[in-house]
Amino acid sequence: MVKRHLLTGGTIYRHAWDEHPAEAMLIADGRVAWLGAVQDAPSSDRVVDIEGGTVLPGLTDAHVHLLAVGQARKQISAAGPDSQSLGAYLQRLQEVHESLPTDEWLFGGDVNEQLWPEKQMPDRAAIDAVVPDRPVLLRRFCGHVAMMNSHALEALGLCPETADPSGGQFDRRDGALTGIARERAAELVFRAAPRPADGEIAKSTRQVMDDLSRAGVTAAVDAAVGFTFGFEPEWAIWKLLRQQGDLPLRLGFMAQIDPGTAEVLSLEPGRDPWWQWRTLKIFVDGIIGARTAALHGRYHDVVGSGHLMHDLADIQDFVHEAHRRGWQVAAHAIGDRAIDVIIGAIASAQAACQREETRHRVEHFGFPDPSAFQRAAELGIIIVTQPSFIPRMADAWPIALGDQHHRCFPARSLIDAGLCVAGSSDSPTGALSPWEGIQAFVTRRTASGKQMAAQETLSVRQSVDAYTNGGAVAMQHNGWRGTLITGMAADFAVLDKNPFSCSSEDLGRITSRLTVVGGQTAHDPEGIW
Ligand SMILES: [Zn+2]
């Protein structure tokens, strides 16, 4: 067995800021053993010529819904070229309906009404008109809204008398359900609908991991175990994947349960370089698209300010307990009010209990008040942001937020405030490839080609740093992963283009020719290793 691989023939960046990349890198025992000029290279068992490739530390997707991406791929997509309007998508549903056996559910996904001329989600009446006699369940691309026809409402036992769950809502018109469910209500719907066998879900989840590996990703965090089917069913699927072994990524998990439930399930925060459970997820508010993100002010186009997903006291309890028991908190917070609430909760938890590792995470940090940056930085909060939301959503932000929309999804001002920033996809809500995220960090171009808040663009180096070092910090892997200096884990990708010199168009299309995790190949279609 080859013990010592010497990589040569390319440009090897130790980290995003490396101004003098190495010509050669020795890998031994799963670690970087040496870097430097070819003529100084120590002896090796095998020389690997990467033929002009660019080497970067392996990327981290710090927030992705691996299981949900796999499921979304099986649904009738509303984002395809044949679904450029609500009318066209409904027609597509009708065609699929006519080709399916009777009684089977029809599932659709990727609905983003903001990209359609009608600017409307399909409701029960619209779906009934094309599919009257089988259950249809559609998922908005954000995962926070469900749309159903009458048959699905009936199959799930939902009727006008059904009460709204706390933190969620079944939309109603003249007392009747419209078929649209939001937040907690949508969650209940997705969990109650029939689902494929565990083995099938595991297989499609594994394919998503392989796709990340093809993009040069070596670690990822599943951002809410429990979001799609509930915690215990998803936990079982992850255990199955672990048994199957040979995974191409180092994985971290956010368990979408409270600290008390974690204790009941005997789940404890731990450190494991391959399989890390040390993070609990809480949704503090909703999203801008559904007008459920909690704002201090009002939305521009509708009456309302969004809402918190839990009582304030419950949010504070969650954070205090999680912190006290050694968990990392990952809090979904988008509206400025939600962001202030979570920062306050983290500040008081840290003041009440001194702990060694206290870096909690705020996911999205979508519409912060400018005063939040400094407070978050002082508390060591890690911001996990999603640049590819800009091409997918930003054209709709002025509708929701009026002249305040430029405050959405900042990037440069976070770094300027001294915050640690990690990039992520939040796929299926954002684009899966980290390179589309890096491209969006750099260009901040919306789907219509506008530039959203030019002062918030990042350099390519800052962007790559957010996906390498930033991602490692978010997973609390810093110190042993995220750069390629001597002694660090041999997690790296050989890219087909140099991100620091290619055009911004090419940036979004970069792929990996060879991805190595811990000195083992995860993706090697050319047989380089
Ligand atoms: Zn997410």
Short mmCIF file of C-alpha atoms and ligand atoms in Angstrom, two decimals:
data_model
loop_
_atom_site.label_atom_id
_atom_site.label_comp_id
_atom_site.label_asym_id
_atom_site.label_seq_id
_atom_site.Cartn_x
_atom_site.Cartn_y
_atom_site.Cartn_z
CA MET A 1 0.00 0.00 0.00
CA VAL A 2 1.25 3.45 -0.93
CA LYS A 3 2.11 5.32 2.25
CA ARG A 4 3.55 8.62 1.08
CA HIS A 5 2.03 10.48 -1.87
CA LEU A 6 3.88 13.44 -3.36
CA LEU A 7 1.58 15.80 -5.27
CA THR A 8 3.33 17.80 -8.00
CA GLY A 9 2.64 19.55 -11.27
CA GLY A 10 0.15 22.13 -10.04
CA THR A 11 -0.39 25.13 -7.80
CA ILE A 12 -0.99 24.31 -4.14
CA TYR A 13 -2.62 26.97 -2.00
CA ARG A 14 -2.19 26.30 1.72
CA HIS A 15 -5.14 28.63 2.44
CA ALA A 16 -7.10 31.43 0.79
CA TRP A 17 -4.44 34.04 1.61
CA ASP A 18 -1.43 32.10 0.33
CA GLU A 19 0.61 34.48 -1.89
CA HIS A 20 3.38 31.92 -2.52
CA PRO A 21 1.65 28.65 -3.31
CA ALA A 22 3.70 25.47 -3.07
CA GLU A 23 4.77 23.34 -6.05
CA ALA A 24 4.64 20.07 -4.18
CA MET A 25 2.88 18.57 -1.16
CA LEU A 26 3.66 15.33 0.66
CA ILE A 27 0.75 13.41 2.18
CA ALA A 28 1.47 10.75 4.79
CA ASP A 29 -0.78 9.08 7.37
CA GLY A 30 -3.76 11.16 6.30
CA ARG A 31 -1.97 14.44 6.97
CA VAL A 32 -0.01 17.10 5.18
CA ALA A 33 3.59 16.10 5.93
CA TRP A 34 5.49 18.69 3.92
CA LEU A 35 5.04 21.49 1.33
CA GLY A 36 7.56 23.36 -0.80
CA ALA A 37 9.49 23.49 -4.06
CA VAL A 38 9.77 20.33 -6.18
CA GLN A 39 13.56 20.18 -5.97
CA ASP A 40 13.41 20.09 -2.16
CA ALA A 41 10.80 17.34 -1.96
CA PRO A 42 11.45 14.48 0.47
CA SER A 43 11.24 10.88 -0.70
CA SER A 44 7.84 9.35 -1.38
CA ASP A 45 6.29 6.04 -2.42
CA ARG A 46 4.34 7.56 -5.28
CA VAL A 47 4.50 10.81 -7.24
CA VAL A 48 1.10 12.12 -8.31
CA ASP A 49 1.17 14.54 -11.26
CA ILE A 50 -1.91 16.77 -11.09
CA GLU A 51 -1.21 18.24 -14.55
CA GLY A 52 -1.70 21.92 -13.92
CA GLY A 53 -4.51 21.57 -11.37
CA THR A 54 -5.14 24.05 -8.57
CA VAL A 55 -5.15 22.64 -5.05
CA LEU A 56 -7.20 24.19 -2.26
CA PRO A 57 -8.08 22.96 1.21
CA GLY A 58 -11.31 20.92 1.00
CA LEU A 59 -14.39 23.10 1.17
CA THR A 60 -17.04 22.90 3.88
CA ASP A 61 -20.75 23.30 3.30
CA ALA A 62 -21.61 24.48 6.80
CA HIS A 63 -25.39 24.34 6.31
CA VAL A 64 -27.04 21.97 3.86
CA HIS A 65 -30.09 19.71 4.01
CA LEU A 66 -28.57 16.59 2.49
CA LEU A 67 -31.59 14.40 3.04
CA ALA A 68 -34.02 17.05 1.80
CA VAL A 69 -32.00 17.66 -1.38
CA GLY A 70 -32.18 13.95 -2.15
CA GLN A 71 -35.95 13.98 -1.65
CA ALA A 72 -36.46 17.22 -3.60
CA ARG A 73 -34.83 15.63 -6.64
CA LYS A 74 -37.64 13.07 -6.82
CA GLN A 75 -40.37 15.71 -6.79
CA ILE A 76 -41.85 17.42 -9.84
CA SER A 77 -39.67 20.50 -9.97
CA ALA A 78 -41.24 23.92 -10.39
CA ALA A 79 -37.84 25.36 -11.37
CA GLY A 80 -37.36 23.59 -14.71
CA PRO A 81 -37.47 25.20 -18.17
CA ASP A 82 -40.99 23.79 -18.66
CA SER A 83 -42.29 25.60 -15.55
CA GLN A 84 -41.61 29.27 -16.20
CA SER A 85 -45.03 30.32 -14.92
CA LEU A 86 -47.63 29.06 -12.47
CA GLY A 87 -49.84 28.12 -15.43
CA ALA A 88 -47.07 26.08 -17.05
CA TYR A 89 -46.27 24.31 -13.78
CA LEU A 90 -49.91 23.38 -13.22
CA GLN A 91 -50.02 21.96 -16.73
CA ARG A 92 -46.90 19.93 -15.95
CA LEU A 93 -48.55 18.55 -12.79
CA GLN A 94 -51.55 17.53 -14.88
CA GLU A 95 -49.35 15.68 -17.39
CA VAL A 96 -47.53 13.79 -14.65
CA HIS A 97 -50.83 13.03 -12.95
CA GLU A 98 -52.17 11.44 -16.12
CA SER A 99 -49.10 9.18 -16.36
CA LEU A 100 -49.19 7.92 -12.74
CA PRO A 101 -51.06 4.91 -11.37
CA THR A 102 -54.19 5.82 -9.44
CA ASP A 103 -54.00 6.59 -5.71
CA GLU A 104 -50.29 7.36 -5.67
CA TRP A 105 -49.40 10.75 -4.13
CA LEU A 106 -47.95 13.38 -6.42
CA PHE A 107 -45.11 15.40 -4.90
CA GLY A 108 -43.79 18.68 -6.26
CA GLY A 109 -40.99 20.96 -5.12
CA ASP A 110 -38.85 24.05 -5.83
CA VAL A 111 -41.92 26.30 -5.94
CA ASN A 112 -40.74 29.93 -6.01
CA GLU A 113 -43.70 32.08 -6.98
CA GLN A 114 -41.51 35.20 -6.99
CA LEU A 115 -39.90 33.95 -10.21
CA TRP A 116 -43.30 33.52 -11.92
CA PRO A 117 -45.20 36.32 -13.65
CA GLU A 118 -48.34 35.47 -11.61
CA LYS A 119 -46.39 35.93 -8.30
CA GLN A 120 -48.76 33.39 -6.75
CA MET A 121 -48.32 30.01 -5.12
CA PRO A 122 -50.64 27.26 -6.36
CA ASP A 123 -53.44 26.87 -3.81
CA ARG A 124 -55.97 24.12 -3.34
CA ALA A 125 -58.40 25.45 -5.97
CA ALA A 126 -55.66 25.82 -8.58
CA ILE A 127 -54.32 22.29 -7.99
CA ASP A 128 -57.81 20.76 -7.80
CA ALA A 129 -58.51 22.16 -11.27
CA VAL A 130 -55.71 20.04 -12.78
CA VAL A 131 -55.48 17.11 -10.34
CA PRO A 132 -58.83 16.56 -8.65
CA ASP A 133 -58.60 12.90 -7.70
CA ARG A 134 -55.25 12.10 -6.12
CA PRO A 135 -53.37 13.78 -3.24
CA VAL A 136 -50.91 16.47 -4.33
CA LEU A 137 -48.34 17.98 -1.96
CA LEU A 138 -46.00 20.74 -3.12
CA ARG A 139 -43.05 22.21 -1.25
CA ARG A 140 -41.91 25.81 -1.55
CA PHE A 141 -38.15 25.90 -2.29
CA CYS A 142 -37.48 27.26 1.21
CA GLY A 143 -39.12 24.23 2.86
CA HIS A 144 -41.22 26.51 5.07
CA VAL A 145 -44.47 26.39 3.06
CA ALA A 146 -46.60 23.43 1.88
CA MET A 147 -49.33 23.55 -0.79
CA MET A 148 -52.02 20.87 -1.07
CA ASN A 149 -55.12 20.02 -3.07
CA SER A 150 -58.42 18.93 -1.50
CA HIS A 151 -57.52 15.25 -1.75
CA ALA A 152 -54.31 15.75 0.25
CA LEU A 153 -56.08 17.85 2.90
CA GLU A 154 -58.62 15.08 3.28
CA ALA A 155 -55.99 12.31 3.37
CA LEU A 156 -54.16 14.16 6.16
CA GLY A 157 -57.39 14.81 8.08
CA LEU A 158 -57.15 18.59 7.76
CA CYS A 159 -60.44 20.50 7.81
CA PRO A 160 -61.69 24.02 8.59
CA GLU A 161 -61.95 23.05 12.27
CA THR A 162 -58.24 22.13 12.42
CA ALA A 163 -56.51 24.59 14.77
CA ASP A 164 -53.25 26.29 13.79
CA PRO A 165 -50.24 24.85 15.65
CA SER A 166 -48.15 27.33 17.61
CA GLY A 167 -45.53 28.85 15.32
CA GLY A 168 -47.49 27.91 12.21
CA GLN A 169 -50.56 28.63 10.16
CA PHE A 170 -53.05 27.02 7.78
CA ASP A 171 -54.14 29.82 5.43
CA ARG A 172 -57.91 30.30 5.31
CA ARG A 173 -60.34 32.17 3.08
CA ASP A 174 -63.95 32.69 4.22
CA GLY A 175 -63.38 30.03 6.86
CA ALA A 176 -62.17 27.37 4.39
CA LEU A 177 -58.59 26.07 4.13
CA THR A 178 -56.80 27.41 1.05
CA GLY A 179 -54.43 24.43 0.99
CA ILE A 180 -51.40 26.56 1.94
CA ALA A 181 -49.65 25.75 5.23
CA ARG A 182 -46.80 27.79 6.69
CA GLU A 183 -43.91 27.07 9.09
CA ARG A 184 -44.91 24.64 11.92
CA ALA A 185 -48.11 23.76 10.03
CA ALA A 186 -46.10 22.93 6.90
CA GLU A 187 -43.70 20.85 9.00
CA LEU A 188 -46.61 18.78 10.34
CA VAL A 189 -47.89 18.23 6.80
CA PHE A 190 -44.51 17.06 5.44
CA ARG A 191 -44.09 14.67 8.36
CA ALA A 192 -47.56 13.18 7.98
CA ALA A 193 -47.35 12.55 4.22
CA PRO A 194 -46.23 9.08 3.07
CA ARG A 195 -42.49 8.70 2.49
CA PRO A 196 -40.18 6.28 0.68
CA ALA A 197 -38.44 3.36 2.43
CA ASP A 198 -35.38 4.22 4.57
CA GLY A 199 -32.99 2.46 2.18
CA GLU A 200 -34.24 4.54 -0.72
CA ILE A 201 -33.89 7.80 1.23
CA ALA A 202 -30.38 6.78 2.31
CA LYS A 203 -29.42 6.11 -1.31
CA SER A 204 -30.58 9.50 -2.57
CA THR A 205 -28.90 11.25 0.39
CA ARG A 206 -25.65 9.50 -0.44
CA GLN A 207 -25.88 10.77 -4.05
CA VAL A 208 -26.07 14.34 -2.75
CA MET A 209 -22.88 13.79 -0.74
CA ASP A 210 -21.15 12.48 -3.87
CA ASP A 211 -22.23 15.61 -5.75
CA LEU A 212 -20.67 17.80 -3.07
CA SER A 213 -17.48 15.76 -3.32
CA ARG A 214 -17.43 16.43 -7.08
CA ALA A 215 -17.36 20.15 -6.25
CA GLY A 216 -14.39 19.80 -3.86
CA VAL A 217 -16.36 19.69 -0.61
CA THR A 218 -14.83 17.49 2.10
CA ALA A 219 -17.12 18.30 5.05
CA ALA A 220 -20.76 19.23 5.46
CA VAL A 221 -23.25 19.90 8.22
CA ASP A 222 -26.77 18.55 7.85
CA ALA A 223 -28.59 21.63 9.03
CA ALA A 224 -31.65 20.16 10.69
CA VAL A 225 -31.93 16.46 11.36
CA GLY A 226 -35.69 16.18 11.82
CA PHE A 227 -36.77 18.97 9.48
CA THR A 228 -38.26 16.75 6.78
CA PHE A 229 -39.59 13.59 8.48
CA GLY A 230 -39.06 14.25 12.19
CA PHE A 231 -35.95 13.59 14.27
CA GLU A 232 -36.10 9.89 15.06
CA PRO A 233 -36.92 8.68 11.52
CA GLU A 234 -34.10 10.80 10.10
CA TRP A 235 -31.70 9.74 12.83
CA ALA A 236 -32.39 6.12 11.83
CA ILE A 237 -31.60 6.91 8.19
CA TRP A 238 -28.29 8.52 9.18
CA LYS A 239 -27.39 5.48 11.27
CA LEU A 240 -28.09 3.34 8.22
CA LEU A 241 -25.78 5.52 6.12
CA ARG A 242 -23.05 5.20 8.70
CA GLN A 243 -23.39 1.41 8.72
CA GLN A 244 -23.07 1.39 4.94
CA GLY A 245 -19.78 3.24 5.46
CA ASP A 246 -17.30 4.69 2.96
CA LEU A 247 -18.79 8.19 3.12
CA PRO A 248 -17.11 10.87 0.99
CA LEU A 249 -17.51 13.69 3.55
CA ARG A 250 -16.82 14.46 7.17
CA LEU A 251 -20.27 15.06 8.58
CA GLY A 252 -21.64 17.26 11.29
CA PHE A 253 -25.27 17.27 12.37
CA MET A 254 -27.64 19.80 13.83
CA ALA A 255 -30.28 17.91 15.75
CA GLN A 256 -33.61 19.71 15.55
CA ILE A 257 -34.59 18.83 19.12
CA ASP A 258 -34.43 20.66 22.43
CA PRO A 259 -31.78 19.85 25.06
CA GLY A 260 -34.26 17.90 27.20
CA THR A 261 -35.25 15.66 24.30
CA ALA A 262 -31.57 15.08 23.50
CA GLU A 263 -31.10 13.84 27.05
CA VAL A 264 -34.10 11.51 26.81
CA LEU A 265 -32.59 10.09 23.60
CA SER A 266 -29.15 9.77 25.29
CA LEU A 267 -27.65 12.07 22.69
CA GLU A 268 -24.66 13.95 24.04
CA PRO A 269 -22.46 16.58 22.43
CA GLY A 270 -19.29 14.94 21.20
CA ARG A 271 -16.30 15.46 18.98
CA ASP A 272 -15.75 13.08 16.13
CA PRO A 273 -13.75 14.07 13.05
CA TRP A 274 -16.08 12.05 10.79
CA TRP A 275 -19.43 12.03 12.49
CA GLN A 276 -20.05 14.93 14.80
CA TRP A 277 -23.14 15.46 16.94
CA ARG A 278 -22.52 18.58 18.96
CA THR A 279 -25.06 21.08 17.66
CA LEU A 280 -28.75 21.69 18.43
CA LYS A 281 -30.90 23.62 15.97
CA ILE A 282 -33.58 26.13 16.85
CA PHE A 283 -35.73 28.14 14.47
CA VAL A 284 -36.10 31.58 16.03
CA ASP A 285 -38.29 32.92 13.20
CA GLY A 286 -39.41 32.15 9.65
CA ILE A 287 -38.35 33.58 6.30
CA ILE A 288 -38.74 36.78 4.29
CA GLY A 289 -40.42 34.99 1.35
CA ALA A 290 -43.36 33.85 3.50
CA ARG A 291 -43.30 37.14 5.50
CA THR A 292 -42.67 35.08 8.64
CA ALA A 293 -39.20 36.47 9.47
CA ALA A 294 -39.61 38.51 12.69
CA LEU A 295 -38.98 42.21 12.07
CA HIS A 296 -38.77 45.21 14.38
CA GLY A 297 -40.64 47.21 11.75
CA ARG A 298 -43.31 46.20 9.26
CA TYR A 299 -43.17 44.51 5.91
CA HIS A 300 -43.41 46.85 2.96
CA ASP A 301 -46.17 45.02 1.11
CA VAL A 302 -48.31 43.31 3.75
CA VAL A 303 -49.63 44.23 7.18
CA GLY A 304 -47.48 42.49 9.75
CA SER A 305 -44.01 42.07 11.20
CA GLY A 306 -43.59 38.29 11.01
CA HIS A 307 -43.30 36.29 14.21
CA LEU A 308 -41.02 34.34 16.49
CA MET A 309 -41.41 30.57 16.18
CA HIS A 310 -41.45 30.11 19.97
CA ASP A 311 -42.22 32.20 23.04
CA LEU A 312 -39.34 34.43 23.99
CA ALA A 313 -38.90 32.60 27.31
CA ASP A 314 -38.73 29.24 25.53
CA ILE A 315 -36.02 30.51 23.19
CA GLN A 316 -34.00 31.75 26.16
CA ASP A 317 -34.47 28.43 27.99
CA PHE A 318 -33.37 26.46 24.96
CA VAL A 319 -30.17 28.48 24.58
CA HIS A 320 -29.37 28.45 28.32
CA GLU A 321 -29.88 24.70 28.64
CA ALA A 322 -28.03 23.84 25.44
CA HIS A 323 -25.12 26.06 26.45
CA ARG A 324 -25.01 24.67 29.99
CA ARG A 325 -24.94 21.08 28.73
CA GLY A 326 -22.07 21.71 26.34
CA TRP A 327 -23.98 21.93 23.05
CA GLN A 328 -23.26 24.36 20.27
CA VAL A 329 -26.45 26.27 19.41
CA ALA A 330 -27.26 26.84 15.73
CA ALA A 331 -30.09 29.35 15.56
CA HIS A 332 -32.00 30.11 12.39
CA ALA A 333 -32.57 33.88 12.60
CA ILE A 334 -33.45 36.08 9.63
CA GLY A 335 -35.45 39.13 10.73
CA ASP A 336 -33.69 41.90 12.69
CA ARG A 337 -35.91 41.23 15.70
CA ALA A 338 -35.13 37.49 15.67
CA ILE A 339 -31.41 38.24 15.37
CA ASP A 340 -31.53 40.59 18.36
CA VAL A 341 -33.47 37.98 20.36
CA ILE A 342 -30.92 35.23 19.72
CA ILE A 343 -27.94 37.49 20.39
CA GLY A 344 -29.54 38.49 23.70
CA ALA A 345 -30.18 34.84 24.61
CA ILE A 346 -26.60 33.82 23.79
CA ALA A 347 -25.21 36.76 25.78
CA SER A 348 -27.19 35.85 28.87
CA ALA A 349 -26.39 32.11 28.56
CA GLN A 350 -22.67 32.88 28.30
CA ALA A 351 -22.86 35.26 31.27
CA ALA A 352 -24.68 32.65 33.38
CA CYS A 353 -22.31 29.78 32.62
CA GLN A 354 -18.61 29.96 31.78
CA ARG A 355 -17.63 27.30 29.31
CA GLU A 356 -14.47 26.58 27.36
CA GLU A 357 -15.97 26.23 23.92
CA THR A 358 -18.60 28.92 23.58
CA ARG A 359 -18.84 29.73 19.91
CA HIS A 360 -22.48 29.43 18.93
CA ARG A 361 -23.81 29.89 15.39
CA VAL A 362 -26.43 32.12 13.86
CA GLU A 363 -27.70 30.71 10.58
CA HIS A 364 -28.62 33.17 7.78
CA PHE A 365 -28.31 36.48 9.70
CA GLY A 366 -30.58 37.64 6.89
CA PHE A 367 -31.74 41.14 7.80
CA PRO A 368 -29.69 42.31 10.78
CA ASP A 369 -29.91 45.66 12.47
CA PRO A 370 -26.53 47.37 11.97
CA SER A 371 -26.00 47.35 15.76
CA ALA A 372 -26.08 43.53 15.76
CA PHE A 373 -22.68 43.10 14.07
CA GLN A 374 -20.60 44.39 16.95
CA ARG A 375 -22.63 42.60 19.62
CA ALA A 376 -22.38 39.29 17.75
CA ALA A 377 -18.64 39.74 17.25
CA GLU A 378 -18.07 40.36 20.96
CA LEU A 379 -19.84 37.09 21.79
CA GLY A 380 -17.76 35.09 19.29
CA ILE A 381 -20.87 34.20 17.30
CA ILE A 382 -20.17 32.48 13.97
CA ILE A 383 -22.32 33.72 11.09
CA VAL A 384 -23.30 31.02 8.60
CA THR A 385 -24.55 32.78 5.49
CA GLN A 386 -25.91 31.70 2.08
CA PRO A 387 -24.65 33.86 -0.78
CA SER A 388 -26.56 31.91 -3.45
CA PHE A 389 -29.79 33.28 -1.96
CA ILE A 390 -28.94 36.48 -3.86
CA PRO A 391 -29.49 35.01 -7.36
CA ARG A 392 -32.46 33.00 -6.09
CA MET A 393 -34.28 35.58 -3.98
CA ALA A 394 -32.87 39.08 -3.98
CA ASP A 395 -35.06 40.43 -6.79
CA ALA A 396 -38.01 39.92 -4.41
CA TRP A 397 -36.43 41.63 -1.37
CA PRO A 398 -37.44 45.19 -2.36
CA ILE A 399 -41.07 44.02 -2.55
CA ALA A 400 -40.92 42.71 1.01
CA LEU A 401 -38.64 45.29 2.61
CA GLY A 402 -38.85 48.44 0.50
CA ASP A 403 -35.84 50.72 0.71
CA GLN A 404 -34.35 48.66 3.56
CA HIS A 405 -33.69 45.67 1.27
CA HIS A 406 -30.00 46.59 0.88
CA ARG A 407 -29.50 45.37 4.48
CA CYS A 408 -30.25 41.78 3.41
CA PHE A 409 -27.57 39.11 3.66
CA PRO A 410 -24.53 41.30 4.30
CA ALA A 411 -21.08 39.80 3.88
CA ARG A 412 -18.25 42.33 3.80
CA SER A 413 -19.56 44.32 6.74
CA LEU A 414 -19.60 41.10 8.81
CA ILE A 415 -15.93 40.54 8.10
CA ASP A 416 -15.18 44.23 8.75
CA ALA A 417 -16.87 43.86 12.15
CA GLY A 418 -14.49 41.01 12.99
CA LEU A 419 -17.08 38.24 12.73
CA CYS A 420 -16.19 34.74 11.60
CA VAL A 421 -18.17 34.04 8.42
CA ALA A 422 -18.85 30.58 7.02
CA GLY A 423 -20.35 30.12 3.56
CA SER A 424 -23.00 27.50 2.92
CA SER A 425 -25.62 26.39 0.40
CA ASP A 426 -28.72 25.72 2.50
CA SER A 427 -29.59 23.53 -0.47
CA PRO A 428 -32.30 22.75 -1.61
CA THR A 429 -33.12 26.40 -0.83
CA GLY A 430 -29.82 27.64 -2.32
CA ALA A 431 -27.59 26.21 -5.06
CA LEU A 432 -25.75 23.04 -3.98
CA SER A 433 -22.37 23.91 -5.51
CA PRO A 434 -20.16 26.01 -3.21
CA TRP A 435 -18.75 27.61 -6.36
CA GLU A 436 -22.10 29.17 -7.17
CA GLY A 437 -22.03 30.51 -3.61
CA ILE A 438 -18.51 31.88 -4.02
CA GLN A 439 -19.51 33.46 -7.32
CA ALA A 440 -22.49 35.13 -5.61
CA PHE A 441 -20.27 36.39 -2.76
CA VAL A 442 -18.09 38.06 -5.40
CA THR A 443 -20.75 39.41 -7.78
CA ARG A 444 -23.95 39.76 -5.70
CA ARG A 445 -25.91 39.52 -8.96
CA THR A 446 -29.64 38.84 -8.76
CA ALA A 447 -31.49 36.67 -11.29
CA SER A 448 -32.40 39.78 -13.27
CA GLY A 449 -28.75 40.89 -13.37
CA LYS A 450 -28.94 43.71 -10.79
CA GLN A 451 -26.18 44.02 -8.23
CA MET A 452 -27.49 43.82 -4.68
CA ALA A 453 -25.60 46.14 -2.26
CA ALA A 454 -22.30 46.45 -4.13
CA GLN A 455 -20.49 47.50 -0.93
CA GLU A 456 -21.09 43.98 0.45
CA THR A 457 -19.20 42.09 -2.29
CA LEU A 458 -16.26 39.95 -1.17
CA SER A 459 -12.96 39.28 -2.88
CA VAL A 460 -12.39 35.74 -4.17
CA ARG A 461 -9.90 35.22 -1.35
CA GLN A 462 -12.40 36.28 1.31
CA SER A 463 -15.03 34.03 -0.29
CA VAL A 464 -12.77 30.98 -0.44
CA ASP A 465 -11.74 31.65 3.16
CA ALA A 466 -15.41 31.58 4.22
CA TYR A 467 -15.84 28.13 2.63
CA THR A 468 -12.56 26.66 3.91
CA ASN A 469 -11.36 28.14 7.19
CA GLY A 470 -14.78 29.63 8.03
CA GLY A 471 -16.51 26.29 7.54
CA ALA A 472 -13.95 24.51 9.71
CA VAL A 473 -14.45 27.07 12.50
CA ALA A 474 -18.23 26.67 12.26
CA MET A 475 -17.79 22.91 12.80
CA GLN A 476 -15.23 23.59 15.55
CA HIS A 477 -12.66 21.73 13.44
CA ASN A 478 -10.21 24.62 13.34
CA GLY A 479 -6.72 23.65 14.41
CA TRP A 480 -6.70 20.40 12.44
CA ARG A 481 -8.67 21.07 9.24
CA GLY A 482 -9.44 23.96 6.88
CA THR A 483 -5.90 24.83 5.74
CA LEU A 484 -3.08 22.80 4.20
CA ILE A 485 -0.21 23.74 6.43
CA THR A 486 2.06 20.97 7.70
CA GLY A 487 0.34 18.72 10.21
CA MET A 488 -3.22 19.48 9.08
CA ALA A 489 -5.60 16.80 7.83
CA ALA A 490 -5.07 15.91 4.16
CA ASP A 491 -8.49 17.19 3.08
CA PHE A 492 -8.10 18.89 -0.28
CA ALA A 493 -9.43 19.27 -3.81
CA VAL A 494 -7.62 19.50 -7.14
CA LEU A 495 -9.73 21.97 -9.12
CA ASP A 496 -10.16 22.23 -12.87
CA LYS A 497 -9.68 26.03 -12.77
CA ASN A 498 -7.81 28.48 -10.58
CA PRO A 499 -10.49 30.48 -8.71
CA PHE A 500 -8.04 33.33 -8.05
CA SER A 501 -7.43 33.97 -11.75
CA CYS A 502 -10.48 32.70 -13.66
CA SER A 503 -13.40 34.91 -14.72
CA SER A 504 -16.38 35.37 -12.42
CA GLU A 505 -18.52 33.38 -14.92
CA ASP A 506 -16.12 30.44 -14.70
CA LEU A 507 -15.97 30.72 -10.90
CA GLY A 508 -19.51 29.35 -10.62
CA ARG A 509 -18.65 26.33 -12.80
CA ILE A 510 -15.52 25.07 -11.03
CA THR A 511 -15.44 21.35 -10.31
CA SER A 512 -12.99 19.06 -8.59
CA ARG A 513 -10.82 16.59 -10.53
CA LEU A 514 -9.70 14.86 -7.35
CA THR A 515 -11.11 15.17 -3.83
CA VAL A 516 -9.21 13.64 -0.92
CA VAL A 517 -10.44 13.41 2.67
CA GLY A 518 -8.04 12.35 5.41
CA GLY A 519 -5.61 11.07 2.77
CA GLN A 520 -8.28 8.84 1.14
CA THR A 521 -9.86 9.51 -2.25
CA ALA A 522 -13.50 10.52 -2.19
CA HIS A 523 -13.76 11.51 -5.85
CA ASP A 524 -11.20 10.59 -8.49
CA PRO A 525 -12.79 10.10 -11.93
CA GLU A 526 -9.45 10.45 -13.79
CA GLY A 527 -7.67 7.95 -11.54
CA ILE A 528 -5.11 10.58 -10.53
CA TRP A 529 -4.43 9.23 -7.04
ZN ZN B 1 -31.55 25.52 6.23
#
